[in-house]
Tab-separated table of C-alpha atoms in Angstrom:
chain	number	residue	atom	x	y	z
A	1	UNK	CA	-27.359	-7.985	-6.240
A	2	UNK	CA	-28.066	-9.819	-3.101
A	3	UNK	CA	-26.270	-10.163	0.224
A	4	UNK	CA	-26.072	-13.379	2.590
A	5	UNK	CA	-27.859	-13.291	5.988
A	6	UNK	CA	-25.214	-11.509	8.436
A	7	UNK	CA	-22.467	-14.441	9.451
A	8	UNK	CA	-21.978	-14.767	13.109
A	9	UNK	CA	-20.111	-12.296	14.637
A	10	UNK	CA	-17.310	-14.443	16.323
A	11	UNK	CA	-16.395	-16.030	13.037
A	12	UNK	CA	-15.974	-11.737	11.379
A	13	UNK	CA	-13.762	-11.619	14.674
A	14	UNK	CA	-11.558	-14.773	13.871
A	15	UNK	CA	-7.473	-12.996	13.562
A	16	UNK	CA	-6.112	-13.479	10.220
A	17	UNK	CA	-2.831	-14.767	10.584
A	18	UNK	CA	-2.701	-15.088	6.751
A	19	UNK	CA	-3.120	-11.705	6.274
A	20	UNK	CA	0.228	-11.028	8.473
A	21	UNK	CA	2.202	-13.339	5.973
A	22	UNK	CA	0.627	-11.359	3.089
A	23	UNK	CA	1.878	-8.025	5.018
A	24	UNK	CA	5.259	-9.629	5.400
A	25	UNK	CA	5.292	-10.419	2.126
A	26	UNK	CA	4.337	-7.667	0.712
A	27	UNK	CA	7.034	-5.487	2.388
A	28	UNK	CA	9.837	-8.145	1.355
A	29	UNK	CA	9.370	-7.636	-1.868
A	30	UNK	CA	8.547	-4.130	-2.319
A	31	UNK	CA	12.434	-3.865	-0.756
A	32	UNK	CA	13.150	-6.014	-2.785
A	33	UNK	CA	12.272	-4.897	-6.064
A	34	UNK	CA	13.620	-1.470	-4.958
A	35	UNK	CA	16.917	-2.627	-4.071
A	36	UNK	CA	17.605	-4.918	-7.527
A	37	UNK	CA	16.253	-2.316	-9.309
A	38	UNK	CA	18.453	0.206	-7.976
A	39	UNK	CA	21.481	-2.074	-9.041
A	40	UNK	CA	19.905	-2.661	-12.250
A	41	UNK	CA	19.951	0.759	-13.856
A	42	UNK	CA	23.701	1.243	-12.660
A	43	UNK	CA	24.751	-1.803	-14.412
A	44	UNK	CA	26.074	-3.821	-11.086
A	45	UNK	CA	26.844	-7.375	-11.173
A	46	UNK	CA	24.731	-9.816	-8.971
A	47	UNK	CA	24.457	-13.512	-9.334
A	48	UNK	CA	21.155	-13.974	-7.380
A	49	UNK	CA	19.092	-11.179	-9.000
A	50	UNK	CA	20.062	-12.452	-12.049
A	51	UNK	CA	19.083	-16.065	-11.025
A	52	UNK	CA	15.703	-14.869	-10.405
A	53	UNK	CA	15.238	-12.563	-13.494
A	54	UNK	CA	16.185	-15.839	-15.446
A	55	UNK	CA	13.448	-17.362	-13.728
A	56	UNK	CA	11.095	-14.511	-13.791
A	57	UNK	CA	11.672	-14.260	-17.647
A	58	UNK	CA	10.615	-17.989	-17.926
A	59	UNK	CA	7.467	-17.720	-16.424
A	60	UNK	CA	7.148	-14.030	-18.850
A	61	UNK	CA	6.783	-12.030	-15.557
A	62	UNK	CA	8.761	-8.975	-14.973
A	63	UNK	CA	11.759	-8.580	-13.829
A	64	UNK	CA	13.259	-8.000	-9.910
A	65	UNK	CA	9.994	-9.663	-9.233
A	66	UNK	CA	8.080	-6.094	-10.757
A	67	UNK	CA	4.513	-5.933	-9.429
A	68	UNK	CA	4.460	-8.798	-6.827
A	69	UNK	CA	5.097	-6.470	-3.571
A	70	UNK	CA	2.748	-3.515	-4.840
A	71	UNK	CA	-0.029	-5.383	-6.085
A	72	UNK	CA	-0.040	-7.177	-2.613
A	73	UNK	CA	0.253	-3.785	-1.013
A	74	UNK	CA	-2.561	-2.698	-2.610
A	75	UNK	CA	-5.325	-6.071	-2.389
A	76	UNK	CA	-4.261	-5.783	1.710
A	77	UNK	CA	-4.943	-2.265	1.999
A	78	UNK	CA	-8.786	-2.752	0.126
A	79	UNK	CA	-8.523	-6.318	2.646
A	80	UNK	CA	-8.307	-4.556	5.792
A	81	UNK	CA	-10.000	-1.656	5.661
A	82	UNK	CA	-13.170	-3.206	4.119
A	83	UNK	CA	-12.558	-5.228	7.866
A	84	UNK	CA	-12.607	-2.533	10.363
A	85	UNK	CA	-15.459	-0.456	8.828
A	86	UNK	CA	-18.057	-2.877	9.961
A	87	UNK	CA	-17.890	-1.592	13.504
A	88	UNK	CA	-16.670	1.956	12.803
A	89	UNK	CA	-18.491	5.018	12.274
A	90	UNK	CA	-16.701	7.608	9.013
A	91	UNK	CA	-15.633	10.115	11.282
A	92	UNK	CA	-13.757	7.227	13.537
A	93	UNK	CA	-12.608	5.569	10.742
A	94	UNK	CA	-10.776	8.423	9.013
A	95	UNK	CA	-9.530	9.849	12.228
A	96	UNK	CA	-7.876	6.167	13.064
A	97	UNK	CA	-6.536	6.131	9.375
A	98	UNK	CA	-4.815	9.659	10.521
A	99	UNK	CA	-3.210	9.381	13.612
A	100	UNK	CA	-1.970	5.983	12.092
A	101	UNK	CA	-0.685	7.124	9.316
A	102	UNK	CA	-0.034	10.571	8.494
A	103	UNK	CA	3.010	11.120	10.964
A	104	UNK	CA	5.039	8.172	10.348
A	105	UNK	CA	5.019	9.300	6.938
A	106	UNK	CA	6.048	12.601	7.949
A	107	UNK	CA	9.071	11.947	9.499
A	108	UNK	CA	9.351	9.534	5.936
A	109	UNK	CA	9.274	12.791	4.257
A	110	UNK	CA	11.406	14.780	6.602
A	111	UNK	CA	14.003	12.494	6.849
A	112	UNK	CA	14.142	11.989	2.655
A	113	UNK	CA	14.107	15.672	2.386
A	114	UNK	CA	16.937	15.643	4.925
A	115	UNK	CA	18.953	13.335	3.064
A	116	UNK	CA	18.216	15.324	-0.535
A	117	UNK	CA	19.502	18.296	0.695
A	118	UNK	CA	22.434	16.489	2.038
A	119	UNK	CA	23.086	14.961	-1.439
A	120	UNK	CA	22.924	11.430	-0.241
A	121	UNK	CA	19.515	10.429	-2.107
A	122	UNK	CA	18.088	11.930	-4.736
A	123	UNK	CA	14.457	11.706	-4.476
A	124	UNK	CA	11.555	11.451	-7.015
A	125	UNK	CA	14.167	12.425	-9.837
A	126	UNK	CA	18.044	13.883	-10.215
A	127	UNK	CA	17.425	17.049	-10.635
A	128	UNK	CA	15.428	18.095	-8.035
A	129	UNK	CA	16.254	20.159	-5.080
A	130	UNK	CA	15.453	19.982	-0.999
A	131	UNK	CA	13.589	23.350	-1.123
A	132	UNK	CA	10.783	24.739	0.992
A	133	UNK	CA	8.530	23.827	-2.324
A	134	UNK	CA	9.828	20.108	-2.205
A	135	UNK	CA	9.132	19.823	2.006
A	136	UNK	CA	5.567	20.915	1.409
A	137	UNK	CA	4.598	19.606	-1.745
A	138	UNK	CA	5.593	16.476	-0.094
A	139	UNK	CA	4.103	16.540	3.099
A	140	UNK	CA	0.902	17.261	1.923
A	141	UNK	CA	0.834	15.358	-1.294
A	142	UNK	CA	0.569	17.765	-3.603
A	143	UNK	CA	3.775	18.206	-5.312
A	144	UNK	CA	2.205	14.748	-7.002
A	145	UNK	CA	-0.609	16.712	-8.739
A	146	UNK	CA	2.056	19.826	-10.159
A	147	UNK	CA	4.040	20.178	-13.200
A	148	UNK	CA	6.917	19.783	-11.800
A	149	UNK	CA	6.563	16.819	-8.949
A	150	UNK	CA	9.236	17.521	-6.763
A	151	UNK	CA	8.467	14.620	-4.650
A	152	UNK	CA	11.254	13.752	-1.864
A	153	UNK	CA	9.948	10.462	-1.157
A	154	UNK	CA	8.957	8.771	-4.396
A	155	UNK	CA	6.951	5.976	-2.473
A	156	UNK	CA	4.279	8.040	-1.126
A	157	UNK	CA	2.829	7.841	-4.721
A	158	UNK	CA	0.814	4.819	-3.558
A	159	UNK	CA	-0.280	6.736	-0.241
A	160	UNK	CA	-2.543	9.009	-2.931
A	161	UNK	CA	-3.740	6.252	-3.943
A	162	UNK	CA	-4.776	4.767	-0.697
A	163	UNK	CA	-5.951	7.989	1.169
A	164	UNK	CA	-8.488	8.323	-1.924
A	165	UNK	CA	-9.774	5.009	-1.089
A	166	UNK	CA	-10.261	5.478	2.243
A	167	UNK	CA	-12.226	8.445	1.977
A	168	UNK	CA	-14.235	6.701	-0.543
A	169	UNK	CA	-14.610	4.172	1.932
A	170	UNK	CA	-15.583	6.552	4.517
A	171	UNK	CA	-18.222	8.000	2.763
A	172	UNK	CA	-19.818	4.402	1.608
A	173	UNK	CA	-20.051	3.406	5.094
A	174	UNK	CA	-23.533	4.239	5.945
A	175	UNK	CA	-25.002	3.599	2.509
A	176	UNK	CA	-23.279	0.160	2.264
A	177	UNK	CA	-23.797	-1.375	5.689
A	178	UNK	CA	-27.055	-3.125	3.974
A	179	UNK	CA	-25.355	-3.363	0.781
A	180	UNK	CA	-21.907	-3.761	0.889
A	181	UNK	CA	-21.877	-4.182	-2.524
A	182	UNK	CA	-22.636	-0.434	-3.597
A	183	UNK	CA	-19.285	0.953	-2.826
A	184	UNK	CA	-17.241	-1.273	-5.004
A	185	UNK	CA	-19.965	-0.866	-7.725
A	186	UNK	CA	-19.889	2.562	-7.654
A	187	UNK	CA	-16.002	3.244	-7.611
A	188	UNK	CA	-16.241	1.160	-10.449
A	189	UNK	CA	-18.333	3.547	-12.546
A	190	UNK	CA	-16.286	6.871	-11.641
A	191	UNK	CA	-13.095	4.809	-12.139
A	192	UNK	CA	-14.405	3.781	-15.699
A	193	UNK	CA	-15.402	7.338	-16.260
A	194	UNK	CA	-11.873	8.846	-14.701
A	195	UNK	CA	-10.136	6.472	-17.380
A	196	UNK	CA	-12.668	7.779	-20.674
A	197	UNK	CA	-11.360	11.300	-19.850
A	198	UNK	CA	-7.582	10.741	-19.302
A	199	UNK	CA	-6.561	8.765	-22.278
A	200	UNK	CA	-4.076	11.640	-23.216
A	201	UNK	CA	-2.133	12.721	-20.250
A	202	UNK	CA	0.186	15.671	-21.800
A	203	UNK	CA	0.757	16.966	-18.253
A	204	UNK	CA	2.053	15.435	-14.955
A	205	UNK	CA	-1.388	15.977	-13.490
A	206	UNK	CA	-3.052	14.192	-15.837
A	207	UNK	CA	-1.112	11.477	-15.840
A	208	UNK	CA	-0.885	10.848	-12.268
A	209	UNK	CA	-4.644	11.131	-11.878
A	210	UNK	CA	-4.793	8.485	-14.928
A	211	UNK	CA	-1.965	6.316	-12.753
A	212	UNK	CA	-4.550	6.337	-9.792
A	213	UNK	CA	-7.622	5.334	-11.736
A	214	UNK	CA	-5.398	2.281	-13.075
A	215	UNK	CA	-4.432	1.058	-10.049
A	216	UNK	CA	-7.512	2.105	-7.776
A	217	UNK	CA	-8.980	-1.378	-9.079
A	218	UNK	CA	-7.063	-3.324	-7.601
A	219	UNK	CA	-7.954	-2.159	-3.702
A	220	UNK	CA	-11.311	-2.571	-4.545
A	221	UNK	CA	-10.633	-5.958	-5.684
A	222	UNK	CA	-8.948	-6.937	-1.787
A	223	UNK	CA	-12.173	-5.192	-0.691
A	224	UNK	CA	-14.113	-7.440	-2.493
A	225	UNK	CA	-12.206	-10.579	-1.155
A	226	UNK	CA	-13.058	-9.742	2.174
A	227	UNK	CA	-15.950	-9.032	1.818
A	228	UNK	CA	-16.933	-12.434	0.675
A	229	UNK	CA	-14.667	-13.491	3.122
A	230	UNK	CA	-16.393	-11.986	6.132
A	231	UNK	CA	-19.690	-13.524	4.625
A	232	UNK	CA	-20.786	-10.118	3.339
A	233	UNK	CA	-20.961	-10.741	0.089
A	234	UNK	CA	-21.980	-13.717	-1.924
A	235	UNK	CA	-18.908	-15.385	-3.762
A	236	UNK	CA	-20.715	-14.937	-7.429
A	237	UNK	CA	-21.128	-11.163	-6.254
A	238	UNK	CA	-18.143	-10.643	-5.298
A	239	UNK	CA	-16.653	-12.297	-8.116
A	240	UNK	CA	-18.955	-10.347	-10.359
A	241	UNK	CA	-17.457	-6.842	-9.040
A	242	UNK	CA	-14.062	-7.768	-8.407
A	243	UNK	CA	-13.633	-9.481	-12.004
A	244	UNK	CA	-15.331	-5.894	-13.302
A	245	UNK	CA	-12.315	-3.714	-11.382
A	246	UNK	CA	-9.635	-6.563	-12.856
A	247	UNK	CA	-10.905	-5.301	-16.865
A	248	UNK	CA	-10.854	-2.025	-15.390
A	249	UNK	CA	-7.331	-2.378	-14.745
A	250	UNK	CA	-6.394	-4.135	-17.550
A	251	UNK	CA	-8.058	-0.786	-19.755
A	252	UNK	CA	-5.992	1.416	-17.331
A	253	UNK	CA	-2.862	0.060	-18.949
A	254	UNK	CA	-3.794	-0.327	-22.591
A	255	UNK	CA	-1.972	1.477	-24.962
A	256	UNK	CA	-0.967	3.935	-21.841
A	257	UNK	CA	2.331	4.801	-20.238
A	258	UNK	CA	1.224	3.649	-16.691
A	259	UNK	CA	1.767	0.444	-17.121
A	260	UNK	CA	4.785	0.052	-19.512
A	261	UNK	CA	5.213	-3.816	-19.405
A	262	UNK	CA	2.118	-5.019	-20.572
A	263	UNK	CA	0.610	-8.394	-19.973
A	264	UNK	CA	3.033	-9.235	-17.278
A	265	UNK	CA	1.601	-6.924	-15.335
A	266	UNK	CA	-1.571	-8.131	-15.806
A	267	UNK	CA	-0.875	-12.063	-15.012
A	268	UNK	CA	1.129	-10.850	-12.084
A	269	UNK	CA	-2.231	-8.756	-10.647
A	270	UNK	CA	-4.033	-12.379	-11.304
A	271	UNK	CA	-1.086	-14.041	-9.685
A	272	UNK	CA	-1.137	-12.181	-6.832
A	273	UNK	CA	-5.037	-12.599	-6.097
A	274	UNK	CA	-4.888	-15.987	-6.030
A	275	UNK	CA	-1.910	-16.019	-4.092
A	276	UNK	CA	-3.830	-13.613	-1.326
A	277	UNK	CA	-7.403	-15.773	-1.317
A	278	UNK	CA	-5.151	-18.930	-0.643
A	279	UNK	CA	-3.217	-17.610	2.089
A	280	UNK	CA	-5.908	-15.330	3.480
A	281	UNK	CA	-6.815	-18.657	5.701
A	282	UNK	CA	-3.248	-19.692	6.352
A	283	UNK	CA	-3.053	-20.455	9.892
A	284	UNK	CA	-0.206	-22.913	10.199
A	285	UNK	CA	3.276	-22.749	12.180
A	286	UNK	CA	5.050	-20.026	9.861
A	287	UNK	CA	1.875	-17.672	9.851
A	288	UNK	CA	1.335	-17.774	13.293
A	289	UNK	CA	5.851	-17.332	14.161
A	290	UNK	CA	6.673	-14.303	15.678
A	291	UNK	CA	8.873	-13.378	13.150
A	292	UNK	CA	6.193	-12.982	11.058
A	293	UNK	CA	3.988	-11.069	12.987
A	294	UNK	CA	6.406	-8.659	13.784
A	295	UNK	CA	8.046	-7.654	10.370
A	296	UNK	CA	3.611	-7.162	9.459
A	297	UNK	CA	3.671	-5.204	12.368
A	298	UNK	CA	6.455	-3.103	10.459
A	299	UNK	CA	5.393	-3.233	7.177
A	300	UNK	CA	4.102	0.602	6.829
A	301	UNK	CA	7.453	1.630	8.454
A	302	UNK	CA	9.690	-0.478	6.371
A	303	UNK	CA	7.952	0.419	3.310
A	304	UNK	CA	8.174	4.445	4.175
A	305	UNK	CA	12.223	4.806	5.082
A	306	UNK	CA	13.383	1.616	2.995
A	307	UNK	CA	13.982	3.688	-0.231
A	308	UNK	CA	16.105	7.253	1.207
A	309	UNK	CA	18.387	5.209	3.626
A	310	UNK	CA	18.577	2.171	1.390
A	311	UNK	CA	19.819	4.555	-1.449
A	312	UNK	CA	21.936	6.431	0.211
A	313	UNK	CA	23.552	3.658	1.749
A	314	UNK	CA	23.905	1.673	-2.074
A	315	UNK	CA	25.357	4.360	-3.490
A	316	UNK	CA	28.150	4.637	-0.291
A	317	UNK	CA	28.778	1.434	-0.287
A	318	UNK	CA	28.312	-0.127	-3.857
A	319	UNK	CA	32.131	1.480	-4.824
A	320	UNK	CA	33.838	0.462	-1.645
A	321	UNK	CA	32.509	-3.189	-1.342
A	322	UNK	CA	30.390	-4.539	-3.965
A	323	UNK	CA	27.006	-4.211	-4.812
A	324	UNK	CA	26.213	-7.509	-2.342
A	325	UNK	CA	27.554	-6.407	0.556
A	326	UNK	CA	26.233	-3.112	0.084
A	327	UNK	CA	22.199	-4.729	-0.197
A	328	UNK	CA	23.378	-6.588	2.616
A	329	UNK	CA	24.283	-3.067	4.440
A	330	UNK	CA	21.333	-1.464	3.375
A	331	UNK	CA	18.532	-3.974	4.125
A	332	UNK	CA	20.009	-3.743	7.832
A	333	UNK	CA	20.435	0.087	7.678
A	334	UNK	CA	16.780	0.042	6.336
A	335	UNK	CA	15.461	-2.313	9.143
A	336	UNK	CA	17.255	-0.562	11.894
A	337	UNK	CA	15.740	2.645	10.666
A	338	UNK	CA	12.106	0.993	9.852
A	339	UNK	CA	12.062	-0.765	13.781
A	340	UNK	CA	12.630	3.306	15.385
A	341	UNK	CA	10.077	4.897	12.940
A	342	UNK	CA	7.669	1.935	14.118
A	343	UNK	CA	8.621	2.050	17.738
A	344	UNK	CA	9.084	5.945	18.134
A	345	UNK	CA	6.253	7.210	16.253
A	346	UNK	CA	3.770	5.074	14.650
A	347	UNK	CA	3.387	2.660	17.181
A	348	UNK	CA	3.209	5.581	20.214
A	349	UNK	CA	1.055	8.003	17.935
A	350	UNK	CA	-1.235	5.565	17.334
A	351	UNK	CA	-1.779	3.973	21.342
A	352	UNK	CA	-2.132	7.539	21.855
A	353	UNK	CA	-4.593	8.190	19.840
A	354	UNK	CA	-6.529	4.749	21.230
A	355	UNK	CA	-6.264	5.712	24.813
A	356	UNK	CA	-7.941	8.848	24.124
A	357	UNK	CA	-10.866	7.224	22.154
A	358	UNK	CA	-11.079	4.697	24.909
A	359	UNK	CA	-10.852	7.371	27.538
A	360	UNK	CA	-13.776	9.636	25.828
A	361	UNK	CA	-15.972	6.244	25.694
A	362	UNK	CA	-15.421	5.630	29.224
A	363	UNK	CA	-16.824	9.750	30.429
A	364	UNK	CA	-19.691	9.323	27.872
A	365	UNK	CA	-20.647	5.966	29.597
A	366	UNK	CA	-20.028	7.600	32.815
A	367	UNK	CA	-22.062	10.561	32.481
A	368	UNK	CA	-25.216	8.521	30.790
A	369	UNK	CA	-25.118	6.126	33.818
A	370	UNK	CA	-24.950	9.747	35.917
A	371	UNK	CA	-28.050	10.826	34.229
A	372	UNK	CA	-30.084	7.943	34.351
């Protein structure tokens, strides 16, 4: 499989201001999807949502626009991280991932357990309880691997998904600076392999590794965009490997509980990769707006705390006011509390984190100038 003479390095450097209106995007309707949902299952009346399911239903999509906010989650996550490897060493790269990351989305899970044991949300299912088991199982992940998944903040399903793939990632730096191809090619084979062996899932473990090898594809598809993006990757290559992970997808769901819905799901996926290689090279007046740039700033934070304090604040308001006035509420609730995890802890952690790297350059440079 062959790979294009290295482009120039200014055009790899060029800022993607389509890939902020993907982020925005993205986040919208993930809230979205959550919120009509939400209303949905309890039977509430709204005019717009079901407006657009009419629509949706027309084009045989799913409904409260299923799929369109994850799948774009997922294509920008394999997008940008197939990016910032090219100048990044594994250790680097993972310990970036981390400090960006991992404590946003434990104050997520703090504040969700918070909320659970207050009675206002009620986490990955009804019965479940805010116990020392739920806090830890949480934090860590692994309450998404037991029996009996007492998850607190039922979005962080996706994060398993996308800390897998980013210590694949690590791992295929080295070997696929040459061939950039060899990563994707390989995940390929142990997903195919991961979904032989888990075609019965009669436990929750099984079934939520089964639900990562189904949707692993499609990162590895946004890492294959990007690649031939960045000039990386010839176009037939890349089209070649990424059209391999889009059959492995479609397997994932055949016949299998992960994907419930079918062939919507799948022309949705499709959909949604078009959608991204179009406005990957947006660069016009609304992709370049402030507004924008800032909600993609915010789309890890909004997508962490939208769910606990949207919920809770549906299901205060929904009997008191209507169920419009309370998504009103609860997308403001959700942004107020999505702008303070951003500004108090991702945002800090993370500028933290960069002064120190910057900081530990700077003495290494210092003391090889001393001893020369």
């Amino acid at each position: 499989m062959s790979t294009p003479p290295s482009p120039n390095p200014a055009s790899t450097r060029q800022y993607l201001y389509g890939l902020d209106v993907l982020r925005a995007v993205a986040a919208l309707f993930i809230v979205y999807r959550h919120f009509m949902d939400w209303t949905a299952t309890r039977g509430l009346p709204l005019d717009f949502r079901d407006a657009v399911n009419d629509t949706m239903a027309s084009l045989r999509l799913l409904p409260n626009l299923g799929m369109v906010g994850l799948s774009s989650l997922f294509l920008i996550s394999g997008l940008v991280i197939s990016y910032v490897t090219e100048k990044e060493t594994p250790g680097q790269f993972l310990a970036r991932r981390a400090f960006r990351l991992l404590p946003a989305f434990w104050i997520a899970v703090v504040v969700s357990w918070l909320l659970v044991l207050a009675g206002f949300f009620p986490g990955g299912n009804p019965d479940m309880t805010a116990n020392g088991n739920s806090l830890i199982g949480s934090l860590t992940l692994a309450n998404h691997f037991l029996t009996e998944q007492n998850v607190v903040l039922p979005v962080a399903w996706t994060l398993t998904l996308q800390f897998s793939f980013y210590l694949f990632t690590a791992a295929m730096i080295r070997p696929g600076r040459g061939r950039p191809w060899l990563g994707p090619v390989i995940a390929g084979v142990i997903i195919a392999i991961a979904l032989a062996l888990t075609v019965e899932t009669p436990t929750a473990t099984l079934n939520h590794l089964r639900t990562m090898a189904t949707f692993l594809p499609v990162l590895f598809i946004g890492q294959c965009i990007s690649l031939v993006r960045s000039g990386r990757l010839r176009a037939s290559a890349g089209l070649a490997v990424g059209g391999g992970h889009y059959l492995l997808f479609i397997w994932g769901g055949l016949n299998h509980e992960t994907i419930p819905y079918g062939e919507p799901v799948e022309r949705t996926l499709l959909m949604m990769i078009l959608l991204t290689v179009l406005l990957l090279g947006t660069s016009g007046g609304l992709a370049r707006s402030r507004a924008v740039r800032e909600v993609a700033k915010r789309t890890y934070s909004i997508f962490l705390i939208h769910m606990p304090v949207g919920f809770a604040v549906l299901a205060a308001l929904s009997p008191r006011v209507g169920a419009g006035v309370a998504v009103l509420a609860a997308v403001l609730v959700s942004a107020v509390c999505a702008e303070l995890l951003y500004r108090l802890v991702e945002l800090p952690v993370n500028d933290w984190y960069r002064r120190r790297e910057r900081d530990r350059a700077a003495r290494r440079a210092d003391a090889a100038s001393a001893g020369s």
